[in-house]
GROMACS .gro file of C-alpha atoms in nm:
model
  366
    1UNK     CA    1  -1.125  -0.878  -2.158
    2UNK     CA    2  -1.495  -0.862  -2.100
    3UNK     CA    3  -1.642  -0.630  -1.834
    4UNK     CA    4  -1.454  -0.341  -1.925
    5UNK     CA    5  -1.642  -0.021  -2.106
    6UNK     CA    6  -1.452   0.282  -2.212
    7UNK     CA    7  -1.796   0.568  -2.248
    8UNK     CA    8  -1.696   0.768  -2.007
    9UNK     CA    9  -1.291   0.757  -2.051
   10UNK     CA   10  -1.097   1.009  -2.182
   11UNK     CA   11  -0.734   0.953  -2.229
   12UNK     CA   12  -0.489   1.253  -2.098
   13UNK     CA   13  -0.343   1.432  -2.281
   14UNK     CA   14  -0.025   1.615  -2.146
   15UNK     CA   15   0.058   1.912  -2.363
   16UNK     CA   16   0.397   1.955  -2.199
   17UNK     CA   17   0.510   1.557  -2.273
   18UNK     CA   18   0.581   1.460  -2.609
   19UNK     CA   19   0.365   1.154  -2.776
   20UNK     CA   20   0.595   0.888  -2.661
   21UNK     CA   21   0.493   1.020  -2.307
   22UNK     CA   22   0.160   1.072  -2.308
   23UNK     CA   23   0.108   0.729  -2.527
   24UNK     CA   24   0.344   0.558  -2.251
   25UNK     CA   25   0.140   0.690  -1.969
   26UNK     CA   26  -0.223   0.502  -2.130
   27UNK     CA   27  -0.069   0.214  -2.241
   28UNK     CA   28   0.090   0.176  -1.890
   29UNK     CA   29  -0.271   0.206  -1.725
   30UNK     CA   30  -0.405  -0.101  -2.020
   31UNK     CA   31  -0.158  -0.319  -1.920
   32UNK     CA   32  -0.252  -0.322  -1.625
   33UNK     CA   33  -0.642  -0.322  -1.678
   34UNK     CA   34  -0.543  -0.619  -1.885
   35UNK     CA   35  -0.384  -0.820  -1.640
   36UNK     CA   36  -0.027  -0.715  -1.812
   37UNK     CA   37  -0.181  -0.831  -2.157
   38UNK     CA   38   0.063  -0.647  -2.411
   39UNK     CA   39  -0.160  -0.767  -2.671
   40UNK     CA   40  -0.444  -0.702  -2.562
   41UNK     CA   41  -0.336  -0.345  -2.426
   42UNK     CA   42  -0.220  -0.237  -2.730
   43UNK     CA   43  -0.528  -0.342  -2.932
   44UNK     CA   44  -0.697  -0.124  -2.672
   45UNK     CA   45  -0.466   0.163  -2.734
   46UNK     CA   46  -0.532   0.166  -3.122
   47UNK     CA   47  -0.881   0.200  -3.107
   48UNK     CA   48  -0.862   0.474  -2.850
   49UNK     CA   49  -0.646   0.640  -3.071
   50UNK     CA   50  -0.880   0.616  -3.351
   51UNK     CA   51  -1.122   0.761  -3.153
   52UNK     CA   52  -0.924   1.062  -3.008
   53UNK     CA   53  -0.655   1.098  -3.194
   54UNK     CA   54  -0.328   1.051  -3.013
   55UNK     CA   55  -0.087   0.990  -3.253
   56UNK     CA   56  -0.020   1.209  -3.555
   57UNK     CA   57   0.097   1.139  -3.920
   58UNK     CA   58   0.468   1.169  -3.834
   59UNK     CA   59   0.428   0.899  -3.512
   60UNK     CA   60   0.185   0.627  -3.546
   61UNK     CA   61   0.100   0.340  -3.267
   62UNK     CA   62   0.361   0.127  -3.504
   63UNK     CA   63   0.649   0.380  -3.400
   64UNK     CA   64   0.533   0.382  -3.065
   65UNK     CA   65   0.547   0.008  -2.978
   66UNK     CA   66   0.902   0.028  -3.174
   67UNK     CA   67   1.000   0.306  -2.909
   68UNK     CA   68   0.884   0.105  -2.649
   69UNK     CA   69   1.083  -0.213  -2.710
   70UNK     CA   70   1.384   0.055  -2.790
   71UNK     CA   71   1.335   0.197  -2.476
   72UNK     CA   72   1.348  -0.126  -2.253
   73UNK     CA   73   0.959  -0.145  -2.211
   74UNK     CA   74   0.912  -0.421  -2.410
   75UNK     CA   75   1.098  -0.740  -2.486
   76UNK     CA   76   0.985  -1.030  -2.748
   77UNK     CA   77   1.297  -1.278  -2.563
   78UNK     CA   78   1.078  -1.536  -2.428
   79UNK     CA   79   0.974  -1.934  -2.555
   80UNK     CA   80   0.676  -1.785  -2.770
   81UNK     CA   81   0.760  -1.501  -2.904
   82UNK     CA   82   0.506  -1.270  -2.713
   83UNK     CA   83   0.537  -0.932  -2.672
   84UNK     CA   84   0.643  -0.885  -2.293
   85UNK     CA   85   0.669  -0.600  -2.044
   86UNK     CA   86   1.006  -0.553  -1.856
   87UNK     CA   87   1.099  -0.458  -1.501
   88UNK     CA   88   1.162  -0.122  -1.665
   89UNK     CA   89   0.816  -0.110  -1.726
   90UNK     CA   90   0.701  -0.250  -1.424
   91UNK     CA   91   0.893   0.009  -1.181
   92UNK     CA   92   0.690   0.287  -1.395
   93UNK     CA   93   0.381   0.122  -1.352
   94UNK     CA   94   0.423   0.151  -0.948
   95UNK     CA   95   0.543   0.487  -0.964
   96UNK     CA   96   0.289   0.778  -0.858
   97UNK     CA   97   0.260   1.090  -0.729
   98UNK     CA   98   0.329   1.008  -0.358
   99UNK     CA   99   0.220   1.174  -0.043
  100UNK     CA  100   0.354   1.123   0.297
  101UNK     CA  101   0.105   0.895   0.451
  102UNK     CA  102   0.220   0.723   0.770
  103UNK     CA  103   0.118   0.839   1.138
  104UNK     CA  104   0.233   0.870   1.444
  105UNK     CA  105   0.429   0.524   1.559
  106UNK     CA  106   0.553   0.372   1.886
  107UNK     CA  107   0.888   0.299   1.993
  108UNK     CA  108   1.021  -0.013   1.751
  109UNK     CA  109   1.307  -0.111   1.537
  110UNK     CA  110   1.495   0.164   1.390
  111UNK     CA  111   1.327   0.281   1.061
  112UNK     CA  112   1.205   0.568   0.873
  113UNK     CA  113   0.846   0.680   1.047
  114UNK     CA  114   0.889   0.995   1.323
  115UNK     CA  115   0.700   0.927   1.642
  116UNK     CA  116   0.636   1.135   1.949
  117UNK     CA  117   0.925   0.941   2.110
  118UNK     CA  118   1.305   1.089   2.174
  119UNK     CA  119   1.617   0.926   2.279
  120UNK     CA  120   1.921   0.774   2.045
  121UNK     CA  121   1.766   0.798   1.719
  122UNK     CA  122   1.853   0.870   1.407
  123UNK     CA  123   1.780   1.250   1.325
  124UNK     CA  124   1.838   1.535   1.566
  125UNK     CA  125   1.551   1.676   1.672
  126UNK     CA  126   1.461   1.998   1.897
  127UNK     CA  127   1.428   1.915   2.254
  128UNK     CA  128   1.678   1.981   2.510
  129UNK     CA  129   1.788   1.792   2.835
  130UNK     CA  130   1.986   1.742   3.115
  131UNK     CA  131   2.312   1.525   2.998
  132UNK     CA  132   2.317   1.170   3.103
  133UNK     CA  133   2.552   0.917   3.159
  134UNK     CA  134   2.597   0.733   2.817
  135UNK     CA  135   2.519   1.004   2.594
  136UNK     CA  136   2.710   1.071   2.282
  137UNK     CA  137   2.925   1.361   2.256
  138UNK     CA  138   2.815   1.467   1.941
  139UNK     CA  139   2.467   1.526   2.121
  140UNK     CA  140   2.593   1.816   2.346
  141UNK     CA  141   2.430   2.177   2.251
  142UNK     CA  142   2.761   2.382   2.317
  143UNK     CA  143   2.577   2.701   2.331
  144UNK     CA  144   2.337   2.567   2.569
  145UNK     CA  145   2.585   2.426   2.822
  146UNK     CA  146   2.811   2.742   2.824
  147UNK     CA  147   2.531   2.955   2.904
  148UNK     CA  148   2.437   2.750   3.195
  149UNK     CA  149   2.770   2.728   3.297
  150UNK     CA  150   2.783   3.127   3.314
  151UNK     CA  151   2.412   3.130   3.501
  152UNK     CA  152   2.544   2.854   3.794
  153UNK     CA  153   2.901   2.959   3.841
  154UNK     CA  154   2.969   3.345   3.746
  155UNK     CA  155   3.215   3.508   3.496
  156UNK     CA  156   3.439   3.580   3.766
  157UNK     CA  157   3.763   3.389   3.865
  158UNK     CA  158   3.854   3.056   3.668
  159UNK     CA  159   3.596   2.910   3.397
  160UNK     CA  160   3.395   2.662   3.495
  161UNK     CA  161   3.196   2.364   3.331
  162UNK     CA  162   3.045   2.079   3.477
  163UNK     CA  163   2.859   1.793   3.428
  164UNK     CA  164   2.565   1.910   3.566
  165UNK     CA  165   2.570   2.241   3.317
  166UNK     CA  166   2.553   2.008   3.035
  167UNK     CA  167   2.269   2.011   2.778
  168UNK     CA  168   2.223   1.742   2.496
  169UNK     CA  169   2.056   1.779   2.217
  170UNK     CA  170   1.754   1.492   2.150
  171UNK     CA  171   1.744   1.248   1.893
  172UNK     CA  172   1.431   1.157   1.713
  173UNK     CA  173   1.362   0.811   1.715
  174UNK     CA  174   1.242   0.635   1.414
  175UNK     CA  175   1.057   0.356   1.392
  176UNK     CA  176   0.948   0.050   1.122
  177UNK     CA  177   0.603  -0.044   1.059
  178UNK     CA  178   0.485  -0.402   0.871
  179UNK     CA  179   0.178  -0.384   0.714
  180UNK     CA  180  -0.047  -0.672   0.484
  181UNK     CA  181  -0.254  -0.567   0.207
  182UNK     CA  182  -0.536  -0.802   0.158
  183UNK     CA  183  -0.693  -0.842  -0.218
  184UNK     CA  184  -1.002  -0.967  -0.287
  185UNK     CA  185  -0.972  -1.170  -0.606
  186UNK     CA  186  -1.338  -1.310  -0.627
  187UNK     CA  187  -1.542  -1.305  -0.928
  188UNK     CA  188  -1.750  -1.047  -0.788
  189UNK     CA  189  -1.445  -0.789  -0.872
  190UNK     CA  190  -1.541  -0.764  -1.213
  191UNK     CA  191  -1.891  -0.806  -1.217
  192UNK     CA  192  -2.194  -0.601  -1.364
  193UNK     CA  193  -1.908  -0.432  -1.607
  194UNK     CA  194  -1.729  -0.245  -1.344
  195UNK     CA  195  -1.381  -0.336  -1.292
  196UNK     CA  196  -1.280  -0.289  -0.925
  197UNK     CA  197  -0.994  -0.527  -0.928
  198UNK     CA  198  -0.750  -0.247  -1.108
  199UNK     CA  199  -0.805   0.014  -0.840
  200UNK     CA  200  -0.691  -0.242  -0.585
  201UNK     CA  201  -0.354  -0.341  -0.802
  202UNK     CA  202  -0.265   0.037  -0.818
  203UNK     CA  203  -0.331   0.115  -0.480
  204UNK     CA  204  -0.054  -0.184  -0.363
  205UNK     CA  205   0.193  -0.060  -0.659
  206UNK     CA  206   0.187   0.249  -0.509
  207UNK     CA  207   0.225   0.179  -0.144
  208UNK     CA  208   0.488  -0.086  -0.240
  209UNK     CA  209   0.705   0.199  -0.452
  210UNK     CA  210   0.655   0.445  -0.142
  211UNK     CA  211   0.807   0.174   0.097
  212UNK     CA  212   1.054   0.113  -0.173
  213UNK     CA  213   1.189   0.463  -0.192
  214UNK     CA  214   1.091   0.650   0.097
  215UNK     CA  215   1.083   0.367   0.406
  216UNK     CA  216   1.314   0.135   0.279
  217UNK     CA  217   1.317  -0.054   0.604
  218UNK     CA  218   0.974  -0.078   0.617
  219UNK     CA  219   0.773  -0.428   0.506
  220UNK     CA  220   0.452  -0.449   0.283
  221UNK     CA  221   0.349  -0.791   0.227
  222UNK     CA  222   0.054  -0.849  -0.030
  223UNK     CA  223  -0.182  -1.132  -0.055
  224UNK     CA  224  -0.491  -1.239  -0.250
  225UNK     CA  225  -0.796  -1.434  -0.147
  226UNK     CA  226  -1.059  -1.647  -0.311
  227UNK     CA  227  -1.120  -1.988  -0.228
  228UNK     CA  228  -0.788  -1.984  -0.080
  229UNK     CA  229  -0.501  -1.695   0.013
  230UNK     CA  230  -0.192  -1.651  -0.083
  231UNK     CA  231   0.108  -1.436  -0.126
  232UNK     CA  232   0.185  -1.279  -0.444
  233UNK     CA  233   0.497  -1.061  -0.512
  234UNK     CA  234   0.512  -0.665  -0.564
  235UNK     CA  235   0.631  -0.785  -0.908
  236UNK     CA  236   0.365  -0.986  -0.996
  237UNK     CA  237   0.115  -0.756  -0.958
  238UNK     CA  238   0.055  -0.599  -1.306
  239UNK     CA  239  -0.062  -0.944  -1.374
  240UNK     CA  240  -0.317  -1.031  -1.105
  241UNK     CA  241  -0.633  -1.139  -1.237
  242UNK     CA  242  -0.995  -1.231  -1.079
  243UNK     CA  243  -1.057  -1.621  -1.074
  244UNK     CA  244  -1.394  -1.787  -1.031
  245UNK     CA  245  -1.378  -1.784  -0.697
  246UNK     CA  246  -1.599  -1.706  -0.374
  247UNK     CA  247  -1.424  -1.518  -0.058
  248UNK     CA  248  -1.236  -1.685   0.177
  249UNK     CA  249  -1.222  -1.425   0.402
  250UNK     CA  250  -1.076  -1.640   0.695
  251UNK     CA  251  -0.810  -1.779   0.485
  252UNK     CA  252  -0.663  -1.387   0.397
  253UNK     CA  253  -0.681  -1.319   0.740
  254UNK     CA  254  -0.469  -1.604   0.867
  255UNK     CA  255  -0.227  -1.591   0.627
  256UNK     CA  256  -0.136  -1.206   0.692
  257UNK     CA  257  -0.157  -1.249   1.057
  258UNK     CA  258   0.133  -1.559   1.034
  259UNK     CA  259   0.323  -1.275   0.812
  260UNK     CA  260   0.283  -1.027   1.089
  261UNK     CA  261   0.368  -1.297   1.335
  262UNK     CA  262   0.698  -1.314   1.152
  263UNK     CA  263   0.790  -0.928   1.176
  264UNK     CA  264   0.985  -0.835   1.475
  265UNK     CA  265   0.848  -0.509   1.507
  266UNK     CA  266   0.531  -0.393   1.730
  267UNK     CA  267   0.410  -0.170   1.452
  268UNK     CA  268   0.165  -0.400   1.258
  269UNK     CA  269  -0.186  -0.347   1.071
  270UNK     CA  270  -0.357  -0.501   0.769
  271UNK     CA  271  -0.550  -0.330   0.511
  272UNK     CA  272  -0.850  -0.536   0.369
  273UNK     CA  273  -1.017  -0.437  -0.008
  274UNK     CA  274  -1.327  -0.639  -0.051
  275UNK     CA  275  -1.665  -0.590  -0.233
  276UNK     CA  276  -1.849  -0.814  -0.049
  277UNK     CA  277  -1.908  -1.073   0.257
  278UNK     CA  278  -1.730  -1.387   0.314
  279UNK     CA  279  -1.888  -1.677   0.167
  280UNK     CA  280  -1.617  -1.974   0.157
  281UNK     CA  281  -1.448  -2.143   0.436
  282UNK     CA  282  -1.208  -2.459   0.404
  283UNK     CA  283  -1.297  -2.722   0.635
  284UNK     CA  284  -1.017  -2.988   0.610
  285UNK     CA  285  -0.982  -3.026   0.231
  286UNK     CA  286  -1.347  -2.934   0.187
  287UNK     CA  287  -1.482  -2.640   0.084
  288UNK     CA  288  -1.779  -2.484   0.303
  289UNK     CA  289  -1.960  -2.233   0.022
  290UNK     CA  290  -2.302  -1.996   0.046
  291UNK     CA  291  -2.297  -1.717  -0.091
  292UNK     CA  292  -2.671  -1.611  -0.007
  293UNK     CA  293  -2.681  -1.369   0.268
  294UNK     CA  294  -2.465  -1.386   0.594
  295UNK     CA  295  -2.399  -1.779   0.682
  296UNK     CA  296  -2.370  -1.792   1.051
  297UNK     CA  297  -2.094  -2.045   1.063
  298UNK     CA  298  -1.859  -1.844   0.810
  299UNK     CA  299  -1.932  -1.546   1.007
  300UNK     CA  300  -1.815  -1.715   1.349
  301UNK     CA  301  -1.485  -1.769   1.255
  302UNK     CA  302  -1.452  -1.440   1.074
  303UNK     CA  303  -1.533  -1.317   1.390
  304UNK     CA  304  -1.321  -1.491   1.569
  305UNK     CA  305  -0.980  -1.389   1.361
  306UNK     CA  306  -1.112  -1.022   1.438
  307UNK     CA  307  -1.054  -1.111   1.794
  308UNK     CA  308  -0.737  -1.291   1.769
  309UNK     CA  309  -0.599  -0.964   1.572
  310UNK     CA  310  -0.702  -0.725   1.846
  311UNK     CA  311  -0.556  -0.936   2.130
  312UNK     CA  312  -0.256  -0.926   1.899
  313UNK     CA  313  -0.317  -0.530   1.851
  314UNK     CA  314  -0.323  -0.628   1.455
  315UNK     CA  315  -0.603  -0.344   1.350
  316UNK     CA  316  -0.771  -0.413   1.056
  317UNK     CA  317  -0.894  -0.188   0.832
  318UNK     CA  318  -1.139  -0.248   0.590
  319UNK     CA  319  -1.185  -0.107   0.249
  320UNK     CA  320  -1.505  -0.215   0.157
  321UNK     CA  321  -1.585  -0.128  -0.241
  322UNK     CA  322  -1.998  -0.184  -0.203
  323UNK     CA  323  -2.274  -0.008   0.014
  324UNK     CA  324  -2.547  -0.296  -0.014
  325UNK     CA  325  -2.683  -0.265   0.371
  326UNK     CA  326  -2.627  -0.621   0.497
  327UNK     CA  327  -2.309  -0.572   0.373
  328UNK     CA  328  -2.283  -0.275   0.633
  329UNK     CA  329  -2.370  -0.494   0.938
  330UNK     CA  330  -2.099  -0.767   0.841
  331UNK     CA  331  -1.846  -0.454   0.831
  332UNK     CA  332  -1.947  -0.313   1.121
  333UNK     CA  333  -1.999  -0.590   1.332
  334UNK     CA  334  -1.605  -0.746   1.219
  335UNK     CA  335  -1.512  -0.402   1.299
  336UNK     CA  336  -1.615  -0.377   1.617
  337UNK     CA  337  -1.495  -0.666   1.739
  338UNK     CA  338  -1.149  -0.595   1.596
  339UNK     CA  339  -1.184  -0.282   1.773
  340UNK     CA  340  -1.015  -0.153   1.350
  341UNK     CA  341  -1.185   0.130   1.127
  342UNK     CA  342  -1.363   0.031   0.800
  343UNK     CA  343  -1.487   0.232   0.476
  344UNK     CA  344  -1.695   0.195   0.212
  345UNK     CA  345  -1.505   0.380  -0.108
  346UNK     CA  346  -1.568   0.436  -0.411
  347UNK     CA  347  -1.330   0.292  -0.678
  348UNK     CA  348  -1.231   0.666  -0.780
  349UNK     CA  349  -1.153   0.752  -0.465
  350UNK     CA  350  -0.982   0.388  -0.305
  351UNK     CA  351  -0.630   0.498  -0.327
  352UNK     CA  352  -0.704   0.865  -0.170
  353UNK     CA  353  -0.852   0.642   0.133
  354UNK     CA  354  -0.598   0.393   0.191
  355UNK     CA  355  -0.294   0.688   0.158
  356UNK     CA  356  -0.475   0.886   0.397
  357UNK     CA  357  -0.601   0.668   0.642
  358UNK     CA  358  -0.224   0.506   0.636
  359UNK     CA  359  -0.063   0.878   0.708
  360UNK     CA  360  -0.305   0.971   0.999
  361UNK     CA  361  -0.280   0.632   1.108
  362UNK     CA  362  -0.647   0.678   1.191
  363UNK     CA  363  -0.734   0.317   1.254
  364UNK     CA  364  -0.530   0.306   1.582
  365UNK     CA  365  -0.290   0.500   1.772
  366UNK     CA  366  -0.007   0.257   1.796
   0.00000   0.00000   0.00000
């Protein structure tokens, strides 16, 4: 693929992983450079190898694509014949090093996120109060009770425990949180040689393998804009490419808000990774298109989907990968009105960002 340069890579090199590892681990991070290219990712991986020497006499790149399909990485069962990646291969792909990363929640659906809130919930927490009519019994701190049975009534004469010496133990409440990850997929991702479209794919595999495994009840929907938006699955993402497209800004925003509209919990938020301003529209089946500076019209009705999340209390934050200073105003000016956060990352340090930014839950407090 053009607009890729490898000068200042150097592939890692785990001394404490075997070559099959370490050669697993790069080829992993072509495929999906490549768009989940096998090929293509491979020819990549022999001439790195060339150049640093990865493989050794005993194990070439020949025994290490015959491991691979061994191993359930790779399969050639398809109409053409092509060397394919599996969902083996796929699930390792998403998998990262994981911090926790969600914030403090309201009161919703019972999930996997703590909040500040107490009450029947799913894990027993610390706090102590009086015992109330429709508590469970299993909730009752024994100790607790006895002792204030002893303070109100004595040790003298027959034992006595009432209601009112009763002491339950509270329940943390957990709660579910829907969120939308919006991918810009115009052309300006992979221009002037620097690949920003990567950064974005591994930043949803790896919030989409934390929900998996960690907040199982929680949803992550992903979409993609250009021209148009749409919805793409956690599995197809290995495979997203950039199109010749310009941003349709408005289009992403409606389509994650109708995804939001269909969650039934009152956690919600959208993340937005962009490199630059909106420049399409759809008017009927037309296409309104500038992509010279700021176009007042395209920026109204950005606007105005700002506003219609924030009545909706649908923050949006905004990833923006570019620092060009009208690029600024757009960002801050849709920020304000959506009343979200916005930053402008670098590619290194995207993921770091979004993880944080999700745990602190600095956008909003929910």
């Amino acid at each position: 693929m053009k607009g890729f340069r490898f000068t200042q890579y150097v592939p890692p090199n785990d001394p404490e992983k075997n070559t099959f590892e370490n050669l697993l681990n790069i080829f992993l991070q072509l495929v999906t450079m490549t768009g989940g290219d096998v090929a293509e990712a491979l020819s990549w991986l022999t001439n790195l190898d060339k150049r640093y020497n990865m493989t050794n006499p005993n194990y070439g790149i020949g025994d290490f694509i015959d491991d691979l399909k061994s191993k359930g990485y790779l399969t050639e069962e398809n109409q053409k014949g092509e060397f394919k990646i599996t969902g083996k291969a796929e699930q390792n792909i998403r998998k990262n090093a994981l911090e926790e990363i969600f914030g403090k929640l309201k009161r919703g659906k019972s999930g996997q996120h703590k909040t500040a809130h107490s009450g029947t919930g799913d894990e027993r927490g610390t706090d102590r109060r009086a015992f109330e009519f429709g508590d469970n019994l299993d909730q009752i701190a024994l100790t607790d009770s006895l002792r204030n049975a002893q303070a109100n009534h004595g040790l003298s004469g027959d034992y006595l425990l009432t209601e009112d010496d009763l002491e339950v133990i509270e329940n943390e409440v957990r709660s579910q949180t829907s969120t939308v990850l919006m991918i810009d997929i115009s052309h300006s991702m992979i221009l002037y040689g620097e690949d920003r479209i990567t950064p974005a794919k591994k930043v949803a595999m790896a919030l989409a393998e934390l929900i998996k495994t960690r907040y199982p009840k929680d949803t992550l929907d992903v979409i993609v804009f250009g021209n148009d938006a749409w919805q793409i699955e956690i599995k197809d993402l290995p495979y997203l490419q950039v199109g010749p497209y310009h941003t349709n800004t408005v289009a992403g925003l409606e389509l994650a808000m109708d995804l939001l509209r269909r969650r039934k919990n009152p956690n919600k938020q959208i993340f937005m990774i962009t490199d630059g301003k909106p420049t399409c529209l759809k008017v009927g089946i037309k296409y309104y298109k500038n992509a010279f500076g700021i176009d007042s019209k395209i920026l109204a009705e950005t606007l105005k989907l700002a506003a219609q999340c924030r009545k909706l209390k649908i923050p949006v934050t905004t990833f923006m990968i570019a620092s060009d200073p009208y690029l600024k105003e757009f960002v801050k000016e849709f920020t304000k009105v959506n009343n979200g956060n916005a930053y402008y990352s670098s590619l290194k340090g995207l993921g770091d960002l979004i993880f944080e930014d999700y745990r602190r839950n600095r956008t909003k407090r929910f």
